[in-house]
Coordinates of N, CA, C and O in Angstrom, one line a residue:
M1416 N -0.9 -9.8 47.4 CA -1.7 -9.8 46.2 C -2.3 -8.3 46.1 O -2.7 -7.8 47.1
I1417 N -2.4 -7.9 44.9 CA -3.0 -6.7 44.7 C -4.4 -6.7 44.4 O -4.9 -7.6 43.6
S1418 N -5.2 -5.9 44.8 CA -6.6 -5.8 44.7 C -7.1 -4.6 44.0 O -6.6 -3.5 44.6
G1419 N -7.8 -4.5 43.0 CA -8.4 -3.2 42.6 C -9.0 -3.4 41.1 O -8.9 -4.5 40.7
V1420 N -9.2 -2.4 40.4 CA -9.7 -2.5 39.0 C -8.7 -1.3 38.4 O -8.5 -0.3 38.7
I1421 N -8.3 -2.0 37.1 CA -7.3 -1.0 36.4 C -8.1 -1.0 34.9 O -8.7 -2.2 34.5
N1422 N -7.8 0.0 34.2 CA -8.2 0.0 32.7 C -7.1 -0.3 31.9 O -6.0 0.6 32.1
V1423 N -7.1 -1.2 31.1 CA -6.0 -1.6 30.1 C -6.4 -1.2 28.6 O -7.5 -1.5 28.2
Y1424 N -5.6 -0.5 28.0 CA -5.8 -0.3 26.6 C -5.4 -1.4 25.8 O -4.3 -1.8 25.8
K1425 N -6.6 -2.0 25.2 CA -6.4 -3.2 24.5 C -6.0 -2.9 23.0 O -6.9 -2.1 22.5
E1426 N -4.9 -3.4 22.4 CA -4.6 -3.0 21.0 C -5.2 -4.2 20.1 O -5.5 -5.3 20.7
P1427 N -5.5 -4.0 18.9 CA -5.9 -5.0 18.0 C -5.0 -6.2 17.9 O -3.9 -6.1 18.1
G1428 N -5.6 -7.3 17.7 CA -4.8 -8.6 17.7 C -4.6 -9.3 19.1 O -4.1 -10.4 18.9
Y1429 N -5.0 -8.6 20.0 CA -5.0 -9.4 21.4 C -6.4 -9.7 21.8 O -7.4 -8.9 21.7
T1430 N -6.6 -11.0 22.4 CA -7.9 -11.2 23.0 C -7.8 -10.6 24.5 O -6.8 -10.3 24.9
S1431 N -9.0 -10.6 25.0 CA -9.2 -10.2 26.4 C -8.6 -11.2 27.3 O -7.7 -10.8 28.3
H1432 N -8.4 -12.5 26.9 CA -7.7 -13.4 27.7 C -6.3 -13.2 27.6 O -5.5 -13.5 28.5
D1433 N -5.8 -12.8 26.3 CA -4.2 -12.5 26.2 C -3.9 -11.4 27.4 O -2.7 -11.5 27.9
V1434 N -4.8 -10.4 27.4 CA -4.6 -9.3 28.3 C -4.3 -9.8 29.7 O -3.4 -9.5 30.5
V1435 N -5.3 -10.6 30.1 CA -5.3 -11.3 31.5 C -4.1 -12.1 31.7 O -3.4 -11.9 32.9
A1436 N -3.6 -12.8 30.8 CA -2.6 -13.8 30.8 C -1.2 -12.9 30.9 O -0.4 -13.2 31.8
K1437 N -1.2 -11.9 30.3 CA 0.0 -11.0 30.4 C 0.2 -10.2 31.7 O 1.1 -10.4 32.2
L1438 N -1.1 -9.8 32.1 CA -1.1 -9.3 33.4 C -0.7 -10.3 34.7 O 0.0 -9.9 35.6
R1439 N -1.3 -11.7 34.6 CA -0.9 -12.4 35.4 C 0.7 -12.8 35.6 O 1.3 -12.8 36.7
G1440 N 1.2 -12.6 34.4 CA 2.8 -12.8 34.3 C 3.4 -11.6 35.0 O 4.5 -11.8 35.8
I1441 N 2.9 -10.5 34.6 CA 3.5 -9.2 35.1 C 3.3 -9.1 36.6 O 4.4 -8.9 37.2
L1442 N 2.1 -9.3 37.0 CA 1.9 -9.2 38.6 C 2.3 -10.4 39.4 O 2.1 -10.3 40.7
K1443 N 2.4 -11.6 38.8 CA 2.7 -12.8 39.5 C 1.4 -13.0 40.5 O 1.8 -13.6 41.6
Q1444 N 0.4 -13.0 39.9 CA -0.9 -13.3 40.7 C -1.9 -14.0 39.7 O -2.0 -13.7 38.4
K1445 N -2.6 -14.9 40.3 CA -3.4 -15.7 39.3 C -4.9 -15.0 39.5 O -5.8 -15.3 38.5
K1446 N -5.2 -14.5 40.4 CA -6.8 -13.9 40.7 C -6.8 -12.6 40.0 O -6.9 -11.6 40.5
I1447 N -7.1 -12.7 38.6 CA -7.4 -11.6 37.6 C -8.4 -11.9 36.8 O -8.6 -13.0 36.3
G1448 N -9.3 -11.0 36.5 CA -10.5 -11.2 35.6 C -10.8 -9.9 34.7 O -10.3 -8.8 35.2
H1449 N -11.6 -10.3 33.7 CA -11.9 -8.9 32.8 C -13.4 -8.8 32.8 O -14.1 -9.6 33.0
M1450 N -13.8 -7.5 32.5 CA -15.2 -7.2 32.5 C -15.8 -7.0 31.0 O -15.8 -6.0 30.6
G1451 N -16.0 -8.2 30.5 CA -16.7 -8.3 29.2 C -15.5 -8.5 28.2 O -14.4 -7.8 28.2
T1452 N -15.7 -9.2 27.2 CA -14.8 -9.6 26.3 C -14.9 -8.6 25.0 O -16.0 -8.4 24.5
L1453 N -13.6 -8.1 24.6 CA -13.8 -7.4 23.4 C -13.2 -8.3 22.2 O -12.4 -9.2 22.5
D1454 N -13.7 -8.0 21.0 CA -13.2 -8.7 19.9 C -11.7 -8.5 19.9 O -11.1 -7.6 20.1
P1455 N -11.1 -9.6 19.3 CA -9.6 -9.5 19.0 C -9.2 -8.3 18.3 O -8.1 -7.7 18.6
N1456 N -10.0 -7.9 17.4 CA -9.7 -6.7 16.5 C -10.2 -5.5 17.1 O -9.9 -4.2 16.5
A1457 N -10.9 -5.4 18.1 CA -11.3 -4.2 18.8 C -10.2 -3.5 19.5 O -9.4 -4.0 20.0
V1458 N -10.3 -2.3 19.5 CA -9.3 -1.3 20.1 C -10.2 -0.6 21.3 O -11.1 -0.1 20.9
G1459 N -9.6 -0.6 22.5 CA -10.3 0.3 23.5 C -9.8 -0.1 24.9 O -9.0 -1.0 25.0
V1460 N -10.5 0.3 25.8 CA -10.3 0.1 27.2 C -11.1 -1.3 27.7 O -12.3 -1.6 27.6
L1461 N -10.3 -2.0 28.2 CA -10.7 -3.3 28.9 C -10.5 -3.2 30.3 O -9.4 -3.4 30.9
P1462 N -11.7 -2.9 31.1 CA -11.4 -2.9 32.8 C -11.0 -4.3 33.2 O -11.7 -5.4 32.9
V1463 N -10.1 -4.5 34.0 CA -9.5 -5.8 34.5 C -9.5 -5.7 36.1 O -9.3 -4.6 36.7
C1464 N -10.1 -6.6 36.5 CA -10.2 -6.8 38.2 C -9.1 -7.7 38.7 O -8.8 -8.8 38.2
L1465 N -8.6 -7.1 39.9 CA -7.4 -7.8 40.4 C -7.8 -8.2 41.8 O -8.6 -7.5 42.6
G1466 N -7.3 -9.5 42.1 CA -7.5 -9.9 43.6 C -9.0 -9.9 44.0 O -9.9 -10.5 43.3
K1467 N -9.4 -9.5 45.2 CA -10.5 -9.4 45.8 C -11.7 -8.5 45.0 O -12.8 -8.9 44.9
A1468 N -11.0 -7.8 44.1 CA -12.1 -7.1 43.1 C -12.6 -8.0 42.1 O -13.5 -7.4 41.4
T1469 N -12.1 -9.1 41.8 CA -12.7 -10.1 40.8 C -14.1 -10.2 41.2 O -14.8 -10.7 40.1
K1470 N -14.6 -10.2 42.3 CA -15.9 -10.1 42.6 C -16.9 -9.2 42.0 O -18.1 -9.5 41.7
L1471 N -16.3 -8.2 41.5 CA -17.0 -7.1 40.8 C -17.3 -7.3 39.2 O -18.1 -6.8 38.8
C1472 N -16.4 -8.4 38.8 CA -16.4 -8.6 37.2 C -17.9 -8.8 36.8 O -18.4 -8.3 35.8
D1473 N -18.4 -9.8 37.4 CA -19.9 -10.1 36.8 C -20.9 -9.1 37.2 O -21.7 -8.8 36.3
I1474 N -20.7 -8.3 38.2 CA -21.6 -7.2 38.6 C -21.4 -6.0 37.5 O -22.4 -5.8 37.0
L1475 N -20.2 -5.6 37.3 CA -20.0 -4.5 36.5 C -20.0 -4.9 35.0 O -20.3 -4.0 34.3
S1476 N -19.8 -6.1 34.5 CA -19.8 -6.5 33.3 C -21.2 -6.3 32.5 O -21.4 -6.1 31.3
E1477 N -22.2 -6.2 33.2 CA -23.7 -6.0 33.0 C -24.1 -4.7 32.9 O -25.2 -4.4 32.4
K1478 N -23.2 -3.7 33.2 CA -23.7 -2.5 33.2 C -23.6 -1.7 31.8 O -23.0 -2.3 30.9
D1479 N -24.0 -0.5 31.7 CA -24.2 0.3 30.5 C -22.7 0.4 30.0 O -21.8 0.9 30.9
K1480 N -22.6 0.6 28.7 CA -21.3 0.7 28.0 C -21.3 1.9 27.0 O -22.4 2.0 26.5
T1481 N -20.2 2.4 26.7 CA -20.1 3.3 25.6 C -19.1 2.9 24.5 O -18.2 2.4 25.0
Y1482 N -19.5 2.9 23.3 CA -18.8 2.4 22.2 C -18.5 3.5 21.2 O -19.4 4.3 21.1
E1483 N -17.4 3.6 20.5 CA -17.2 4.5 19.3 C -16.8 3.5 18.2 O -16.1 2.5 18.3
A1484 N -17.4 3.8 17.0 CA -17.3 3.0 15.8 C -17.3 3.7 14.6 O -17.8 5.0 14.5
T1485 N -16.8 3.0 13.6 CA -16.9 3.7 12.2 C -17.7 2.7 11.3 O -17.3 1.5 11.3
L1486 N -18.9 3.2 10.8 CA -19.5 2.2 9.9 C -19.0 2.4 8.5 O -18.7 3.5 8.1
L1487 N -19.1 1.4 7.7 CA -18.8 1.1 6.3 C -20.0 0.8 5.7 O -20.3 -0.4 5.9
L1488 N -20.7 1.6 5.0 CA -21.9 1.3 4.5 C -21.8 0.7 3.1 O -20.8 1.0 2.3
G1489 N -22.5 -0.3 2.7 CA -22.6 -0.9 1.4 C -21.6 -2.1 1.2 O -21.5 -2.5 0.1
T1490 N -21.1 -2.6 2.3 CA -20.3 -3.8 2.2 C -20.7 -4.7 3.1 O -20.8 -4.5 4.4
E1491 N -20.9 -5.9 2.8 CA -21.3 -7.2 3.7 C -20.3 -8.1 3.7 O -19.7 -8.5 2.5
T1492 N -19.8 -8.6 4.8 CA -18.9 -9.6 5.0 C -19.3 -10.9 5.7 O -20.4 -10.8 6.3
D1493 N -18.7 -11.9 5.6 CA -19.2 -13.1 6.3 C -19.0 -13.2 7.6 O -19.7 -13.9 8.3
T1494 N -18.2 -12.1 8.1 CA -17.9 -12.1 9.5 C -18.7 -10.9 10.2 O -18.6 -10.7 11.4
Q1495 N -19.4 -10.2 9.3 CA -20.0 -8.9 9.8 C -19.2 -7.9 10.3 O -19.6 -7.0 11.2
D1496 N -18.0 -7.9 10.0 CA -17.1 -6.8 10.4 C -15.9 -6.6 9.2 O -16.1 -7.4 8.2
T1497 N -14.9 -5.7 9.3 CA -14.2 -5.4 8.2 C -13.1 -6.7 8.0 O -12.3 -6.5 7.1
T1498 N -13.1 -7.5 8.9 CA -11.9 -8.7 8.8 C -12.4 -9.8 7.9 O -11.6 -10.6 7.4
G1499 N -13.7 -9.8 7.4 CA -14.2 -10.9 6.7 C -14.0 -10.7 5.3 O -13.7 -9.8 4.7
Q1500 N -14.5 -11.9 4.5 CA -14.6 -11.8 3.2 C -15.8 -11.1 2.7 O -16.9 -11.3 3.2
V1501 N -15.7 -10.2 1.7 CA -16.8 -9.6 1.2 C -17.8 -10.4 0.5 O -17.4 -11.2 -0.4
V1502 N -19.1 -10.4 0.9 CA -20.0 -11.4 0.1 C -21.0 -10.6 -0.6 O -21.7 -11.2 -1.4
N1503 N -21.1 -9.3 -0.4 CA -21.9 -8.5 -1.2 C -21.5 -7.0 -1.0 O -21.1 -6.5 0.0
Q1504 N -21.7 -6.3 -2.2 CA -21.1 -5.0 -2.3 C -22.0 -4.2 -3.1 O -22.5 -4.5 -4.3
A1505 N -22.5 -3.0 -2.6 CA -23.4 -2.1 -3.3 C -22.6 -1.5 -4.3 O -21.3 -1.3 -4.3
S1506 N -23.1 -1.1 -5.4 CA -22.5 -0.4 -6.4 C -22.3 1.1 -6.2 O -23.0 1.6 -5.1
K1507 N -21.5 1.7 -6.9 CA -21.2 3.1 -6.7 C -22.4 3.9 -6.9 O -22.6 4.7 -6.2
E1508 N -23.2 3.5 -7.8 CA -24.5 4.1 -8.1 C -25.5 4.0 -7.0 O -26.1 5.1 -6.6
Q1509 N -25.5 2.9 -6.3 CA -26.4 2.8 -5.1 C -25.8 3.6 -4.0 O -26.7 4.3 -3.5
L1510 N -24.6 3.7 -3.9 CA -24.0 4.4 -2.7 C -24.0 6.0 -3.1 O -24.4 6.9 -2.1
D1511 N -24.0 6.4 -4.2 CA -24.2 7.7 -4.6 C -25.6 8.3 -4.3 O -25.9 9.6 -4.2
K1512 N -26.7 7.4 -4.3 CA -28.0 7.8 -4.1 C -28.2 8.0 -2.7 O -29.2 8.5 -2.2
L1513 N -27.3 7.4 -1.9 CA -27.5 7.8 -0.2 C -27.5 9.3 0.0 O -26.5 10.0 -0.4
T1514 N -28.2 9.7 1.0 CA -28.2 10.9 1.3 C -27.7 11.0 2.9 O -28.1 10.1 3.6
E1515 N -27.1 12.1 3.3 CA -26.8 12.1 4.7 C -27.8 12.0 5.5 O -27.9 11.5 6.6
D1516 N -29.1 12.7 5.1 CA -30.3 12.6 6.0 C -30.8 11.4 6.0 O -31.2 10.9 7.2
E1517 N -30.6 10.4 5.0 CA -31.3 9.0 5.3 C -30.4 8.2 6.1 O -30.8 7.5 7.0
V1518 N -29.0 8.5 6.0 CA -28.0 7.8 6.9 C -28.4 8.3 8.3 O -28.4 7.4 9.2
F1519 N -28.5 9.4 8.5 CA -28.7 10.0 9.9 C -30.1 9.5 10.4 O -30.0 8.8 11.7
K1520 N -31.1 9.5 9.7 CA -32.5 8.9 10.2 C -32.3 7.3 10.5 O -33.0 6.9 11.5
T1521 N -31.7 6.5 9.6 CA -31.6 5.2 9.8 C -30.7 4.9 11.1 O -31.2 4.0 11.8
V1522 N -29.6 5.6 11.2 CA -28.8 5.3 12.2 C -29.5 5.5 13.7 O -29.6 4.9 14.6
K1523 N -30.1 6.8 13.6 CA -31.0 7.1 14.8 C -32.2 6.2 15.1 O -32.6 6.0 16.2
S1524 N -32.6 5.5 14.1 CA -33.7 4.5 14.2 C -33.4 3.3 15.2 O -34.3 2.5 15.6
Y1525 N -32.2 3.2 15.5 CA -31.8 2.0 16.5 C -31.7 2.3 17.9 O -31.4 1.5 18.6
I1526 N -32.0 3.6 18.1 CA -32.0 3.9 19.4 C -33.3 3.3 19.9 O -34.4 3.4 19.5
G1527 N -33.1 3.0 21.3 CA -34.2 2.2 21.9 C -33.9 0.6 22.0 O -32.7 0.1 21.9
D1528 N -34.9 -0.1 22.4 CA -34.8 -1.7 22.5 C -35.1 -2.3 21.1 O -36.1 -1.8 20.5
Y1529 N -34.4 -3.3 20.9 CA -34.5 -4.1 19.7 C -33.9 -5.4 19.8 O -33.1 -5.7 20.7
E1530 N -34.3 -6.4 19.2 CA -33.8 -7.8 19.2 C -32.7 -8.0 18.3 O -32.9 -7.7 17.0
Q1531 N -31.7 -8.6 18.9 CA -30.5 -8.7 18.1 C -30.1 -10.2 18.3 O -30.0 -10.7 19.3
I1532 N -29.9 -10.7 17.0 CA -29.4 -12.2 17.0 C -27.8 -12.0 17.0 O -27.2 -11.3 16.1
P1533 N -27.0 -12.5 18.0 CA -25.6 -12.6 18.0 C -24.9 -13.1 16.8 O -25.5 -14.0 16.2
P1534 N -23.9 -12.3 16.1 CA -23.3 -12.8 14.9 C -22.5 -14.0 15.3 O -22.0 -14.3 16.5
M1535 N -22.2 -14.9 14.4 CA -21.4 -16.0 14.6 C -20.1 -15.7 14.9 O -19.3 -16.3 15.7
Y1536 N -19.6 -14.7 14.4 CA -18.2 -14.1 14.5 C -18.2 -13.3 15.9 O -18.2 -12.1 15.7
S1537 N -18.5 -13.8 17.0 CA -18.6 -13.1 18.4 C -18.0 -14.0 19.4 O -18.0 -15.1 19.0
A1538 N -17.7 -13.4 20.5 CA -17.0 -14.0 21.7 C -17.9 -14.6 22.5 O -17.7 -15.5 23.6
L1539 N -19.2 -14.7 22.2 CA -20.3 -15.1 23.0 C -20.2 -16.7 23.1 O -20.0 -17.3 22.2
K1540 N -20.6 -17.2 24.1 CA -20.4 -18.6 24.3 C -21.8 -19.5 24.1 O -22.8 -18.9 24.8
V1541 N -21.8 -20.5 23.4 CA -23.1 -21.3 23.4 C -22.4 -22.7 23.6 O -21.6 -23.2 23.1
N1542 N -23.1 -23.5 24.9 CA -22.6 -24.5 25.3 C -21.1 -24.7 25.4 O -20.4 -25.6 25.2
G1543 N -20.6 -23.6 26.1 CA -19.2 -23.5 26.4 C -18.2 -23.3 25.3 O -17.1 -23.2 25.6
K1544 N -18.8 -23.1 24.2 CA -17.9 -22.9 23.0 C -18.2 -21.4 22.4 O -19.2 -21.1 22.4
K1545 N -17.0 -20.7 22.0 CA -17.3 -19.3 21.5 C -17.8 -19.3 20.2 O -17.3 -20.3 19.4
L1546 N -18.8 -18.5 19.8 CA -19.3 -18.6 18.6 C -18.2 -18.5 17.4 O -18.4 -19.0 16.3
C1547 N -17.3 -17.6 17.6 CA -16.1 -17.3 16.6 C -15.5 -18.5 16.5 O -15.1 -18.8 15.2
D1548 N -15.1 -19.3 17.4 CA -14.4 -20.6 17.2 C -15.2 -21.7 16.3 O -14.6 -22.3 15.4
L1549 N -16.4 -21.7 16.6 CA -17.5 -22.5 15.8 C -17.5 -22.1 14.3 O -17.5 -22.8 13.5
A1550 N -17.6 -20.7 14.2 CA -17.8 -20.3 12.9 C -16.4 -20.4 12.0 O -16.5 -20.9 10.9
R1551 N -15.2 -20.5 12.7 CA -13.9 -20.6 12.0 C -13.9 -22.1 11.5 O -13.2 -22.3 10.6
A1552 N -14.6 -22.9 12.4 CA -14.7 -24.4 12.2 C -15.7 -24.8 11.0 O -15.9 -25.9 10.7
G1553 N -16.4 -23.8 10.5 CA -17.5 -24.0 9.5 C -18.7 -24.3 10.3 O -19.6 -25.1 9.5
I1554 N -18.9 -24.3 11.4 CA -20.2 -24.8 12.1 C -20.9 -23.5 12.4 O -20.5 -22.6 13.0
E1555 N -22.3 -23.5 12.0 CA -23.2 -22.4 12.5 C -24.3 -23.1 13.3 O -24.8 -24.1 13.1
V1556 N -24.5 -22.3 14.6 CA -25.4 -23.0 15.5 C -26.6 -21.9 15.5 O -26.3 -20.6 15.2
E1557 N -27.6 -22.1 16.1 CA -28.8 -21.4 16.1 C -28.5 -20.4 17.4 O -28.1 -21.0 18.5
R1558 N -28.7 -19.2 17.3 CA -28.6 -18.2 18.3 C -29.9 -17.6 18.6 O -30.8 -17.2 17.8
K1559 N -30.1 -17.5 19.9 CA -31.4 -16.8 20.3 C -31.3 -15.2 20.3 O -30.1 -14.5 20.9
A1560 N -32.2 -14.4 19.9 CA -32.2 -13.1 19.9 C -32.3 -12.6 21.2 O -32.9 -13.2 22.1
R1561 N -31.5 -11.6 21.5 CA -31.4 -10.9 22.8 C -31.7 -9.5 22.6 O -31.6 -8.8 21.6
T1562 N -32.5 -9.1 23.8 CA -32.7 -7.6 23.8 C -31.6 -6.6 24.1 O -30.9 -6.9 25.0
V1563 N -31.5 -5.7 23.2 CA -30.3 -4.8 23.2 C -31.1 -3.5 23.5 O -32.1 -3.3 22.8
K1564 N -30.4 -2.5 24.1 CA -30.9 -1.1 24.4 C -29.9 -0.2 23.8 O -28.8 -0.4 24.5
I1565 N -30.1 0.6 23.0 CA -29.3 1.7 22.8 C -29.9 3.1 23.3 O -30.8 3.4 22.8
F1566 N -29.0 3.7 24.1 CA -29.6 5.0 24.8 C -29.5 6.1 23.9 O -30.5 7.0 23.9
S1567 N -28.4 6.2 23.2 CA -28.1 7.3 22.3 C -27.1 7.0 21.4 O -26.1 6.2 21.6
I1568 N -27.0 7.8 20.3 CA -26.3 7.7 19.2 C -25.7 8.9 18.8 O -26.6 9.7 18.4
E1569 N -24.6 9.2 18.8 CA -24.0 10.6 18.1 C -23.1 10.1 16.9 O -22.3 9.3 16.9
I1570 N -23.7 11.0 15.9 CA -22.8 10.8 14.7 C -21.8 12.1 14.5 O -22.2 13.1 14.6
E1571 N -20.4 11.6 14.6 CA -19.6 12.7 14.6 C -19.2 13.1 13.2 O -18.8 14.3 13.1
K1572 N -19.3 12.3 12.4 CA -18.9 12.7 10.9 C -19.3 11.7 9.8 O -19.5 10.5 10.1
I1573 N -19.9 12.4 8.8 CA -20.4 11.3 7.7 C -19.4 11.7 6.5 O -19.5 13.1 6.0
N1574 N -18.8 10.7 6.1 CA -17.9 10.9 4.7 C -18.2 9.7 3.9 O -17.5 8.6 4.0
L1575 N -19.5 9.6 3.3 CA -20.0 8.3 2.8 C -19.0 7.8 1.7 O -18.2 8.4 1.1
P1576 N -18.9 6.3 1.9 CA -19.6 5.2 2.6 C -19.3 5.2 4.1 O -19.8 4.3 4.9
Y1577 N -18.5 6.0 4.7 CA -17.9 6.0 6.1 C -19.0 6.9 7.0 O -19.1 8.0 6.6
V1578 N -19.3 6.3 8.2 CA -20.1 7.3 9.1 C -19.4 7.0 10.3 O -19.2 5.9 10.8

């Protein structure tokens, strides 16, 4: 049995569970776990624990993480990401009024602690069921706000409406 931690590049369209299942087949071992669930449409590194290192999964998944994202301003979807149906769209006039300074100040205002209600389209489980599965079934459940902390935000490029 192989033990250790490997970083797997997860492509869009695969769930974190898909990655683990694929590795189980490749490595011919059952004791494999991942450190935090990525959205199926997310792209990025998924740390995976093998063998005896699976004991680290719970410990390490609660540690600080770094994300890179592109914001699309002025578009609201039913899933709170670009895969959903547009439910509200800012007009060109509204978007033209935005300044880079306003965007910069607003984005930076998220630094620190704040209360976040998890979106229905997330992998978070409530009573053993993933919120995204419930949402796809048309069921909305109450979600408790959780304290989230953003240590820093770096804006690499502003090309409105993209940040």
